[in-house]
């Protein structure tokens, strides 16, 4: 910014008005006091951990998807126990993630058949002031063409709740 001759005020205004990157901690809507966040680009456990660390409010997390190489969910399981109030799992990795979180003493995980069921359950479980976060920690190829398609479907499902 400085190198381009921009003032501090101009840079701050640009940052304030920057909408963010689609599918990366993208704010979708606030419905009944619940904030819905699309982090469909979070296609591995490390990305999902970073998404969880971005929030201080209680989280209803929607995670799971298709396997992408050798995936270890143990570190994510510890972060879920620390940051998540309810966990909703979908896709071929759902059972594996559920086992990982139960191993660390987290017992509020529900497996659903698809993202639509997951969004509906999240809306029913979430309380005002909380966050519903889609951060799958997995690839999207079990139900979707790619993470963008998954994120667009999530946004459409959230908007249908309003």
PDB file of N, CA and C in Angstrom, residues 36-136:
ATOM      1  N   UNK A  36     -23.925 -17.971   9.504  1.00  0.00           N
ATOM      2  CA  UNK A  36     -23.583 -19.119   8.661  1.00  0.00           C
ATOM      3  C   UNK A  36     -22.333 -18.792   7.857  1.00  0.00           C
ATOM      4  N   UNK A  37     -21.320 -19.653   7.966  1.00  0.00           N
ATOM      5  CA  UNK A  37     -20.023 -19.421   7.341  1.00  0.00           C
ATOM      6  C   UNK A  37     -19.694 -20.581   6.401  1.00  0.00           C
ATOM      7  N   UNK A  38     -19.306 -20.234   5.172  1.00  0.00           N
ATOM      8  CA  UNK A  38     -18.923 -21.207   4.156  1.00  0.00           C
ATOM      9  C   UNK A  38     -17.399 -21.273   4.077  1.00  0.00           C
ATOM     10  N   UNK A  39     -16.826 -22.389   4.510  1.00  0.00           N
ATOM     11  CA  UNK A  39     -15.390 -22.620   4.372  1.00  0.00           C
ATOM     12  C   UNK A  39     -15.178 -23.915   3.586  1.00  0.00           C
ATOM     13  N   UNK A  40     -15.919 -24.048   2.485  1.00  0.00           N
ATOM     14  CA  UNK A  40     -15.861 -25.272   1.679  1.00  0.00           C
ATOM     15  C   UNK A  40     -14.465 -25.540   1.134  1.00  0.00           C
ATOM     16  N   UNK A  41     -13.636 -24.498   1.037  1.00  0.00           N
ATOM     17  CA  UNK A  41     -12.261 -24.666   0.559  1.00  0.00           C
ATOM     18  C   UNK A  41     -11.397 -25.390   1.594  1.00  0.00           C
ATOM     19  N   UNK A  42     -11.907 -25.545   2.812  1.00  0.00           N
ATOM     20  CA  UNK A  42     -11.175 -26.264   3.861  1.00  0.00           C
ATOM     21  C   UNK A  42     -11.209 -27.757   3.601  1.00  0.00           C
ATOM     22  N   UNK A  43     -10.359 -28.228   2.676  1.00  0.00           N
ATOM     23  CA  UNK A  43     -10.436 -29.608   2.204  1.00  0.00           C
ATOM     24  C   UNK A  43      -9.466 -30.563   2.899  1.00  0.00           C
ATOM     25  N   UNK A  44      -8.861 -30.133   4.002  1.00  0.00           N
ATOM     26  CA  UNK A  44      -8.016 -31.038   4.787  1.00  0.00           C
ATOM     27  C   UNK A  44      -8.149 -30.664   6.262  1.00  0.00           C
ATOM     28  N   UNK A  45      -7.750 -31.562   7.163  1.00  0.00           N
ATOM     29  CA  UNK A  45      -7.923 -31.286   8.598  1.00  0.00           C
ATOM     30  C   UNK A  45      -7.233 -30.003   9.063  1.00  0.00           C
ATOM     31  N   UNK A  46      -6.060 -29.699   8.521  1.00  0.00           N
ATOM     32  CA  UNK A  46      -5.334 -28.495   8.943  1.00  0.00           C
ATOM     33  C   UNK A  46      -6.128 -27.233   8.605  1.00  0.00           C
ATOM     34  N   UNK A  47      -6.743 -27.197   7.447  1.00  0.00           N
ATOM     35  CA  UNK A  47      -7.547 -26.031   7.057  1.00  0.00           C
ATOM     36  C   UNK A  47      -8.765 -25.889   7.963  1.00  0.00           C
ATOM     37  N   UNK A  48      -9.381 -27.009   8.320  1.00  0.00           N
ATOM     38  CA  UNK A  48     -10.540 -26.958   9.218  1.00  0.00           C
ATOM     39  C   UNK A  48     -10.129 -26.454  10.601  1.00  0.00           C
ATOM     40  N   UNK A  49      -8.963 -26.857  11.076  1.00  0.00           N
ATOM     41  CA  UNK A  49      -8.458 -26.368  12.370  1.00  0.00           C
ATOM     42  C   UNK A  49      -8.295 -24.850  12.313  1.00  0.00           C
ATOM     43  N   UNK A  50      -7.704 -24.343  11.238  1.00  0.00           N
ATOM     44  CA  UNK A  50      -7.527 -22.887  11.101  1.00  0.00           C
ATOM     45  C   UNK A  50      -8.874 -22.175  11.099  1.00  0.00           C
ATOM     46  N   UNK A  51      -9.864 -22.763  10.443  1.00  0.00           N
ATOM     47  CA  UNK A  51     -11.203 -22.157  10.428  1.00  0.00           C
ATOM     48  C   UNK A  51     -11.783 -22.114  11.839  1.00  0.00           C
ATOM     49  N   UNK A  52     -11.637 -23.186  12.594  1.00  0.00           N
ATOM     50  CA  UNK A  52     -12.156 -23.215  13.969  1.00  0.00           C
ATOM     51  C   UNK A  52     -11.483 -22.152  14.829  1.00  0.00           C
ATOM     52  N   UNK A  53     -10.187 -21.945  14.606  1.00  0.00           N
ATOM     53  CA  UNK A  53      -9.436 -20.961  15.394  1.00  0.00           C
ATOM     54  C   UNK A  53      -9.845 -19.526  15.076  1.00  0.00           C
ATOM     55  N   UNK A  54     -10.532 -19.319  13.961  1.00  0.00           N
ATOM     56  CA  UNK A  54     -10.917 -17.965  13.546  1.00  0.00           C
ATOM     57  C   UNK A  54     -12.093 -17.411  14.345  1.00  0.00           C
ATOM     58  N   UNK A  55     -12.746 -18.249  15.159  1.00  0.00           N
ATOM     59  CA  UNK A  55     -13.965 -17.817  15.848  1.00  0.00           C
ATOM     60  C   UNK A  55     -13.874 -18.027  17.352  1.00  0.00           C
ATOM     61  N   UNK A  56     -14.474 -17.081  18.096  1.00  0.00           N
ATOM     62  CA  UNK A  56     -14.529 -17.179  19.551  1.00  0.00           C
ATOM     63  C   UNK A  56     -15.904 -17.603  20.045  1.00  0.00           C
ATOM     64  N   UNK A  57     -16.886 -17.666  19.158  1.00  0.00           N
ATOM     65  CA  UNK A  57     -18.249 -18.043  19.543  1.00  0.00           C
ATOM     66  C   UNK A  57     -18.406 -19.563  19.450  1.00  0.00           C
ATOM     67  N   UNK A  58     -19.430 -20.106  20.134  1.00  0.00           N
ATOM     68  CA  UNK A  58     -19.709 -21.540  19.983  1.00  0.00           C
ATOM     69  C   UNK A  58     -20.024 -21.872  18.520  1.00  0.00           C
ATOM     70  N   UNK A  59     -19.600 -23.067  18.108  1.00  0.00           N
ATOM     71  CA  UNK A  59     -19.702 -23.467  16.704  1.00  0.00           C
ATOM     72  C   UNK A  59     -20.496 -24.756  16.565  1.00  0.00           C
ATOM     73  N   UNK A  60     -21.384 -24.766  15.578  1.00  0.00           N
ATOM     74  CA  UNK A  60     -21.986 -26.003  15.081  1.00  0.00           C
ATOM     75  C   UNK A  60     -21.249 -26.265  13.771  1.00  0.00           C
ATOM     76  N   UNK A  61     -20.447 -27.327  13.750  1.00  0.00           N
ATOM     77  CA  UNK A  61     -19.573 -27.611  12.613  1.00  0.00           C
ATOM     78  C   UNK A  61     -20.179 -28.685  11.720  1.00  0.00           C
ATOM     79  N   UNK A  62     -20.198 -28.407  10.421  1.00  0.00           N
ATOM     80  CA  UNK A  62     -20.556 -29.413   9.422  1.00  0.00           C
ATOM     81  C   UNK A  62     -19.254 -29.818   8.732  1.00  0.00           C
ATOM     82  N   UNK A  63     -18.903 -31.104   8.822  1.00  0.00           N
ATOM     83  CA  UNK A  63     -17.632 -31.582   8.273  1.00  0.00           C
ATOM     84  C   UNK A  63     -17.832 -32.943   7.613  1.00  0.00           C
ATOM     85  N   UNK A  64     -16.784 -33.380   6.937  1.00  0.00           N
ATOM     86  CA  UNK A  64     -16.796 -34.680   6.278  1.00  0.00           C
ATOM     87  C   UNK A  64     -16.865 -34.537   4.774  1.00  0.00           C
ATOM     88  N   UNK A  65     -16.582 -35.629   4.098  1.00  0.00           N
ATOM     89  CA  UNK A  65     -16.572 -35.630   2.641  1.00  0.00           C
ATOM     90  C   UNK A  65     -15.857 -36.863   2.157  1.00  0.00           C
ATOM     91  N   UNK A  66     -15.108 -36.710   1.070  1.00  0.00           N
ATOM     92  CA  UNK A  66     -14.399 -37.862   0.528  1.00  0.00           C
ATOM     93  C   UNK A  66     -12.941 -37.839   0.969  1.00  0.00           C
ATOM     94  N   UNK A  67     -12.381 -39.027   1.035  1.00  0.00           N
ATOM     95  CA  UNK A  67     -10.997 -39.213   1.469  1.00  0.00           C
ATOM     96  C   UNK A  67     -10.046 -38.643   0.420  1.00  0.00           C
ATOM     97  N   UNK A  68      -8.986 -38.023   0.916  1.00  0.00           N
ATOM     98  CA  UNK A  68      -7.971 -37.420   0.050  1.00  0.00           C
ATOM     99  C   UNK A  68      -6.617 -37.890   0.559  1.00  0.00           C
ATOM    100  N   UNK A  69      -6.135 -39.010   0.057  1.00  0.00           N
ATOM    101  CA  UNK A  69      -4.851 -39.528   0.514  1.00  0.00           C
ATOM    102  C   UNK A  69      -4.930 -40.045   1.937  1.00  0.00           C
ATOM    103  N   UNK A  70      -3.802 -40.018   2.633  1.00  0.00           N
ATOM    104  CA  UNK A  70      -3.732 -40.490   4.016  1.00  0.00           C
ATOM    105  C   UNK A  70      -4.126 -39.344   4.943  1.00  0.00           C
ATOM    106  N   UNK A  71      -5.305 -39.426   5.532  1.00  0.00           N
ATOM    107  CA  UNK A  71      -5.811 -38.332   6.364  1.00  0.00           C
ATOM    108  C   UNK A  71      -5.807 -38.743   7.829  1.00  0.00           C
ATOM    109  N   UNK A  72      -5.310 -37.853   8.685  1.00  0.00           N
ATOM    110  CA  UNK A  72      -5.281 -38.085  10.128  1.00  0.00           C
ATOM    111  C   UNK A  72      -6.171 -37.028  10.781  1.00  0.00           C
ATOM    112  N   UNK A  73      -7.221 -37.490  11.452  1.00  0.00           N
ATOM    113  CA  UNK A  73      -8.181 -36.568  12.061  1.00  0.00           C
ATOM    114  C   UNK A  73      -7.939 -36.355  13.556  1.00  0.00           C
ATOM    115  N   UNK A  74      -6.830 -36.886  14.107  1.00  0.00           N
ATOM    116  CA  UNK A  74      -6.636 -36.825  15.561  1.00  0.00           C
ATOM    117  C   UNK A  74      -6.443 -35.394  16.067  1.00  0.00           C
ATOM    118  N   UNK A  75      -5.638 -34.588  15.396  1.00  0.00           N
ATOM    119  CA  UNK A  75      -5.436 -33.196  15.835  1.00  0.00           C
ATOM    120  C   UNK A  75      -6.732 -32.397  15.688  1.00  0.00           C
ATOM    121  N   UNK A  76      -7.441 -32.621  14.595  1.00  0.00           N
ATOM    122  CA  UNK A  76      -8.729 -31.965  14.389  1.00  0.00           C
ATOM    123  C   UNK A  76      -9.706 -32.362  15.491  1.00  0.00           C
ATOM    124  N   UNK A  77      -9.690 -33.625  15.888  1.00  0.00           N
ATOM    125  CA  UNK A  77     -10.600 -34.098  16.943  1.00  0.00           C
ATOM    126  C   UNK A  77     -10.385 -33.318  18.240  1.00  0.00           C
ATOM    127  N   UNK A  78      -9.131 -33.078  18.602  1.00  0.00           N
ATOM    128  CA  UNK A  78      -8.840 -32.299  19.820  1.00  0.00           C
ATOM    129  C   UNK A  78      -9.374 -30.870  19.688  1.00  0.00           C
ATOM    130  N   UNK A  79      -9.205 -30.262  18.514  1.00  0.00           N
ATOM    131  CA  UNK A  79      -9.682 -28.891  18.304  1.00  0.00           C
ATOM    132  C   UNK A  79     -11.207 -28.853  18.301  1.00  0.00           C
ATOM    133  N   UNK A  80     -11.847 -29.883  17.767  1.00  0.00           N
ATOM    134  CA  UNK A  80     -13.311 -29.959  17.802  1.00  0.00           C
ATOM    135  C   UNK A  80     -13.784 -30.018  19.246  1.00  0.00           C
ATOM    136  N   UNK A  81     -13.135 -30.836  20.058  1.00  0.00           N
ATOM    137  CA  UNK A  81     -13.529 -30.942  21.473  1.00  0.00           C
ATOM    138  C   UNK A  81     -13.431 -29.583  22.163  1.00  0.00           C
ATOM    139  N   UNK A  82     -12.428 -28.806  21.790  1.00  0.00           N
ATOM    140  CA  UNK A  82     -12.184 -27.501  22.414  1.00  0.00           C
ATOM    141  C   UNK A  82     -13.137 -26.409  21.909  1.00  0.00           C
ATOM    142  N   UNK A  83     -13.502 -26.422  20.619  1.00  0.00           N
ATOM    143  CA  UNK A  83     -14.175 -25.271  20.004  1.00  0.00           C
ATOM    144  C   UNK A  83     -15.612 -25.510  19.534  1.00  0.00           C
ATOM    145  N   UNK A  84     -16.044 -26.767  19.424  1.00  0.00           N
ATOM    146  CA  UNK A  84     -17.319 -27.083  18.768  1.00  0.00           C
ATOM    147  C   UNK A  84     -18.344 -27.549  19.792  1.00  0.00           C
ATOM    148  N   UNK A  85     -19.570 -27.039  19.667  1.00  0.00           N
ATOM    149  CA  UNK A  85     -20.657 -27.492  20.545  1.00  0.00           C
ATOM    150  C   UNK A  85     -21.372 -28.701  19.958  1.00  0.00           C
ATOM    151  N   UNK A  86     -21.624 -28.680  18.659  1.00  0.00           N
ATOM    152  CA  UNK A  86     -22.286 -29.799  17.969  1.00  0.00           C
ATOM    153  C   UNK A  86     -21.544 -30.058  16.662  1.00  0.00           C
ATOM    154  N   UNK A  87     -21.378 -31.338  16.327  1.00  0.00           N
ATOM    155  CA  UNK A  87     -20.684 -31.733  15.105  1.00  0.00           C
ATOM    156  C   UNK A  87     -21.646 -32.518  14.227  1.00  0.00           C
ATOM    157  N   UNK A  88     -21.760 -32.110  12.979  1.00  0.00           N
ATOM    158  CA  UNK A  88     -22.608 -32.791  12.003  1.00  0.00           C
ATOM    159  C   UNK A  88     -21.687 -33.316  10.908  1.00  0.00           C
ATOM    160  N   UNK A  89     -21.782 -34.617  10.646  1.00  0.00           N
ATOM    161  CA  UNK A  89     -20.862 -35.264   9.713  1.00  0.00           C
ATOM    162  C   UNK A  89     -21.598 -35.828   8.510  1.00  0.00           C
ATOM    163  N   UNK A  90     -20.944 -35.727   7.361  1.00  0.00           N
ATOM    164  CA  UNK A  90     -21.519 -36.181   6.099  1.00  0.00           C
ATOM    165  C   UNK A  90     -20.406 -36.828   5.270  1.00  0.00           C
ATOM    166  N   UNK A  91     -20.764 -37.745   4.400  1.00  0.00           N
ATOM    167  CA  UNK A  91     -19.787 -38.273   3.452  1.00  0.00           C
ATOM    168  C   UNK A  91     -19.073 -39.517   3.928  1.00  0.00           C
ATOM    169  N   UNK A  92     -18.151 -39.989   3.079  1.00  0.00           N
ATOM    170  CA  UNK A  92     -17.496 -41.264   3.341  1.00  0.00           C
ATOM    171  C   UNK A  92     -16.570 -41.224   4.559  1.00  0.00           C
ATOM    172  N   UNK A  93     -16.116 -40.055   4.982  1.00  0.00           N
ATOM    173  CA  UNK A  93     -15.228 -39.968   6.148  1.00  0.00           C
ATOM    174  C   UNK A  93     -15.990 -39.769   7.458  1.00  0.00           C
ATOM    175  N   UNK A  94     -17.320 -39.713   7.410  1.00  0.00           N
ATOM    176  CA  UNK A  94     -18.119 -39.397   8.606  1.00  0.00           C
ATOM    177  C   UNK A  94     -17.832 -40.346   9.768  1.00  0.00           C
ATOM    178  N   UNK A  95     -17.849 -41.647   9.526  1.00  0.00           N
ATOM    179  CA  UNK A  95     -17.618 -42.629  10.601  1.00  0.00           C
ATOM    180  C   UNK A  95     -16.222 -42.474  11.191  1.00  0.00           C
ATOM    181  N   UNK A  96     -15.237 -42.244  10.332  1.00  0.00           N
ATOM    182  CA  UNK A  96     -13.851 -42.107  10.790  1.00  0.00           C
ATOM    183  C   UNK A  96     -13.673 -40.853  11.660  1.00  0.00           C
ATOM    184  N   UNK A  97     -14.272 -39.745  11.250  1.00  0.00           N
ATOM    185  CA  UNK A  97     -14.176 -38.518  12.047  1.00  0.00           C
ATOM    186  C   UNK A  97     -14.922 -38.699  13.363  1.00  0.00           C
ATOM    187  N   UNK A  98     -16.084 -39.338  13.314  1.00  0.00           N
ATOM    188  CA  UNK A  98     -16.851 -39.578  14.542  1.00  0.00           C
ATOM    189  C   UNK A  98     -16.035 -40.415  15.521  1.00  0.00           C
ATOM    190  N   UNK A  99     -15.377 -41.452  15.037  1.00  0.00           N
ATOM    191  CA  UNK A  99     -14.538 -42.291  15.901  1.00  0.00           C
ATOM    192  C   UNK A  99     -13.396 -41.469  16.503  1.00  0.00           C
ATOM    193  N   UNK A 100     -12.795 -40.586  15.708  1.00  0.00           N
ATOM    194  CA  UNK A 100     -11.679 -39.760  16.192  1.00  0.00           C
ATOM    195  C   UNK A 100     -12.126 -38.815  17.299  1.00  0.00           C
ATOM    196  N   UNK A 101     -13.298 -38.189  17.148  1.00  0.00           N
ATOM    197  CA  UNK A 101     -13.751 -37.251  18.187  1.00  0.00           C
ATOM    198  C   UNK A 101     -14.212 -37.995  19.438  1.00  0.00           C
ATOM    199  N   UNK A 102     -14.810 -39.167  19.260  1.00  0.00           N
ATOM    200  CA  UNK A 102     -15.229 -39.947  20.430  1.00  0.00           C
ATOM    201  C   UNK A 102     -14.024 -40.424  21.226  1.00  0.00           C
ATOM    202  N   UNK A 103     -12.926 -40.700  20.528  1.00  0.00           N
ATOM    203  CA  UNK A 103     -11.698 -41.137  21.190  1.00  0.00           C
ATOM    204  C   UNK A 103     -11.150 -40.061  22.133  1.00  0.00           C
ATOM    205  N   UNK A 104     -11.408 -38.784  21.834  1.00  0.00           N
ATOM    206  CA  UNK A 104     -10.940 -37.695  22.703  1.00  0.00           C
ATOM    207  C   UNK A 104     -12.037 -37.213  23.653  1.00  0.00           C
ATOM    208  N   UNK A 105     -13.168 -37.923  23.686  1.00  0.00           N
ATOM    209  CA  UNK A 105     -14.210 -37.602  24.658  1.00  0.00           C
ATOM    210  C   UNK A 105     -15.286 -36.643  24.181  1.00  0.00           C
ATOM    211  N   UNK A 106     -15.400 -36.436  22.878  1.00  0.00           N
ATOM    212  CA  UNK A 106     -16.456 -35.581  22.324  1.00  0.00           C
ATOM    213  C   UNK A 106     -17.572 -36.492  21.821  1.00  0.00           C
ATOM    214  N   UNK A 107     -18.775 -36.324  22.382  1.00  0.00           N
ATOM    215  CA  UNK A 107     -19.872 -37.249  22.062  1.00  0.00           C
ATOM    216  C   UNK A 107     -21.108 -36.532  21.526  1.00  0.00           C
ATOM    217  N   UNK A 108     -20.921 -35.414  20.852  1.00  0.00           N
ATOM    218  CA  UNK A 108     -22.053 -34.681  20.273  1.00  0.00           C
ATOM    219  C   UNK A 108     -21.904 -34.613  18.755  1.00  0.00           C
ATOM    220  N   UNK A 109     -21.675 -35.786  18.150  1.00  0.00           N
ATOM    221  CA  UNK A 109     -21.523 -35.882  16.696  1.00  0.00           C
ATOM    222  C   UNK A 109     -22.692 -36.665  16.119  1.00  0.00           C
ATOM    223  N   UNK A 110     -23.265 -36.136  15.051  1.00  0.00           N
ATOM    224  CA  UNK A 110     -24.385 -36.780  14.367  1.00  0.00           C
ATOM    225  C   UNK A 110     -24.027 -36.954  12.901  1.00  0.00           C
ATOM    226  N   UNK A 111     -24.246 -38.151  12.382  1.00  0.00           N
ATOM    227  CA  UNK A 111     -24.008 -38.415  10.963  1.00  0.00           C
ATOM    228  C   UNK A 111     -25.322 -38.242  10.208  1.00  0.00           C
ATOM    229  N   UNK A 112     -25.264 -37.493   9.112  1.00  0.00           N
ATOM    230  CA  UNK A 112     -26.440 -37.275   8.257  1.00  0.00           C
ATOM    231  C   UNK A 112     -26.138 -37.806   6.855  1.00  0.00           C
ATOM    232  N   UNK A 113     -27.174 -37.926   6.042  1.00  0.00           N
ATOM    233  CA  UNK A 113     -27.028 -38.523   4.712  1.00  0.00           C
ATOM    234  C   UNK A 113     -26.462 -37.583   3.659  1.00  0.00           C
ATOM    235  N   UNK A 114     -26.676 -36.267   3.832  1.00  0.00           N
ATOM    236  CA  UNK A 114     -26.228 -35.327   2.800  1.00  0.00           C
ATOM    237  C   UNK A 114     -26.152 -33.919   3.386  1.00  0.00           C
ATOM    238  N   UNK A 115     -25.648 -32.996   2.603  1.00  0.00           N
ATOM    239  CA  UNK A 115     -25.455 -31.623   3.075  1.00  0.00           C
ATOM    240  C   UNK A 115     -26.783 -30.953   3.402  1.00  0.00           C
ATOM    241  N   UNK A 116     -27.821 -31.238   2.646  1.00  0.00           N
ATOM    242  CA  UNK A 116     -29.127 -30.636   2.921  1.00  0.00           C
ATOM    243  C   UNK A 116     -29.615 -31.020   4.318  1.00  0.00           C
ATOM    244  N   UNK A 117     -29.524 -32.303   4.663  1.00  0.00           N
ATOM    245  CA  UNK A 117     -29.891 -32.738   6.019  1.00  0.00           C
ATOM    246  C   UNK A 117     -29.003 -32.058   7.053  1.00  0.00           C
ATOM    247  N   UNK A 118     -27.722 -31.919   6.731  1.00  0.00           N
ATOM    248  CA  UNK A 118     -26.783 -31.295   7.650  1.00  0.00           C
ATOM    249  C   UNK A 118     -27.115 -29.847   7.949  1.00  0.00           C
ATOM    250  N   UNK A 119     -27.461 -29.089   6.917  1.00  0.00           N
ATOM    251  CA  UNK A 119     -27.806 -27.674   7.108  1.00  0.00           C
ATOM    252  C   UNK A 119     -29.092 -27.555   7.921  1.00  0.00           C
ATOM    253  N   UNK A 120     -30.079 -28.391   7.623  1.00  0.00           N
ATOM    254  CA  UNK A 120     -31.338 -28.354   8.382  1.00  0.00           C
ATOM    255  C   UNK A 120     -31.102 -28.695   9.848  1.00  0.00           C
ATOM    256  N   UNK A 121     -30.297 -29.717  10.120  1.00  0.00           N
ATOM    257  CA  UNK A 121     -30.000 -30.088  11.504  1.00  0.00           C
ATOM    258  C   UNK A 121     -29.215 -28.975  12.198  1.00  0.00           C
ATOM    259  N   UNK A 122     -28.237 -28.404  11.510  1.00  0.00           N
ATOM    260  CA  UNK A 122     -27.448 -27.309  12.087  1.00  0.00           C
ATOM    261  C   UNK A 122     -28.348 -26.143  12.469  1.00  0.00           C
ATOM    262  N   UNK A 123     -29.290 -25.802  11.596  1.00  0.00           N
ATOM    263  CA  UNK A 123     -30.214 -24.696  11.880  1.00  0.00           C
ATOM    264  C   UNK A 123     -31.065 -25.005  13.108  1.00  0.00           C
ATOM    265  N   UNK A 124     -31.447 -26.263  13.274  1.00  0.00           N
ATOM    266  CA  UNK A 124     -32.263 -26.654  14.428  1.00  0.00           C
ATOM    267  C   UNK A 124     -31.450 -26.644  15.724  1.00  0.00           C
ATOM    268  N   UNK A 125     -30.166 -26.980  15.641  1.00  0.00           N
ATOM    269  CA  UNK A 125     -29.318 -27.076  16.836  1.00  0.00           C
ATOM    270  C   UNK A 125     -28.712 -25.739  17.259  1.00  0.00           C
ATOM    271  N   UNK A 126     -28.435 -24.867  16.299  1.00  0.00           N
ATOM    272  CA  UNK A 126     -27.716 -23.622  16.590  1.00  0.00           C
ATOM    273  C   UNK A 126     -28.589 -22.658  17.378  1.00  0.00           C
ATOM    274  N   UNK A 127     -27.934 -21.941  18.292  1.00  0.00           N
ATOM    275  CA  UNK A 127     -28.604 -20.944  19.129  1.00  0.00           C
ATOM    276  C   UNK A 127     -28.158 -19.548  18.697  1.00  0.00           C
ATOM    277  N   UNK A 128     -28.994 -18.537  18.959  1.00  0.00           N
ATOM    278  CA  UNK A 128     -28.579 -17.169  18.625  1.00  0.00           C
ATOM    279  C   UNK A 128     -27.202 -16.856  19.226  1.00  0.00           C
ATOM    280  N   UNK A 129     -26.356 -16.192  18.447  1.00  0.00           N
ATOM    281  CA  UNK A 129     -25.008 -15.862  18.886  1.00  0.00           C
ATOM    282  C   UNK A 129     -23.982 -16.918  18.517  1.00  0.00           C
ATOM    283  N   UNK A 130     -24.433 -18.029  17.948  1.00  0.00           N
ATOM    284  CA  UNK A 130     -23.510 -19.093  17.554  1.00  0.00           C
ATOM    285  C   UNK A 130     -23.229 -19.038  16.056  1.00  0.00           C
ATOM    286  N   UNK A 131     -22.311 -19.899  15.641  1.00  0.00           N
ATOM    287  CA  UNK A 131     -21.894 -19.968  14.243  1.00  0.00           C
ATOM    288  C   UNK A 131     -22.169 -21.366  13.718  1.00  0.00           C
ATOM    289  N   UNK A 132     -22.746 -21.444  12.521  1.00  0.00           N
ATOM    290  CA  UNK A 132     -22.801 -22.702  11.775  1.00  0.00           C
ATOM    291  C   UNK A 132     -21.699 -22.599  10.729  1.00  0.00           C
ATOM    292  N   UNK A 133     -20.729 -23.493  10.832  1.00  0.00           N
ATOM    293  CA  UNK A 133     -19.540 -23.451   9.985  1.00  0.00           C
ATOM    294  C   UNK A 133     -19.460 -24.705   9.126  1.00  0.00           C
ATOM    295  N   UNK A 134     -19.455 -24.525   7.814  1.00  0.00           N
ATOM    296  CA  UNK A 134     -19.118 -25.618   6.902  1.00  0.00           C
ATOM    297  C   UNK A 134     -17.620 -25.539   6.670  1.00  0.00           C
ATOM    298  N   UNK A 135     -16.875 -26.456   7.271  1.00  0.00           N
ATOM    299  CA  UNK A 135     -15.439 -26.568   7.033  1.00  0.00           C
ATOM    300  C   UNK A 135     -15.134 -28.060   7.004  1.00  0.00           C
ATOM    301  N   UNK A 136     -15.247 -28.681   5.828  1.00  0.00           N
ATOM    302  CA  UNK A 136     -15.336 -30.135   5.713  1.00  0.00           C
ATOM    303  C   UNK A 136     -14.118 -30.949   6.137  1.00  0.00           C
TER     304      UNK A 136
END
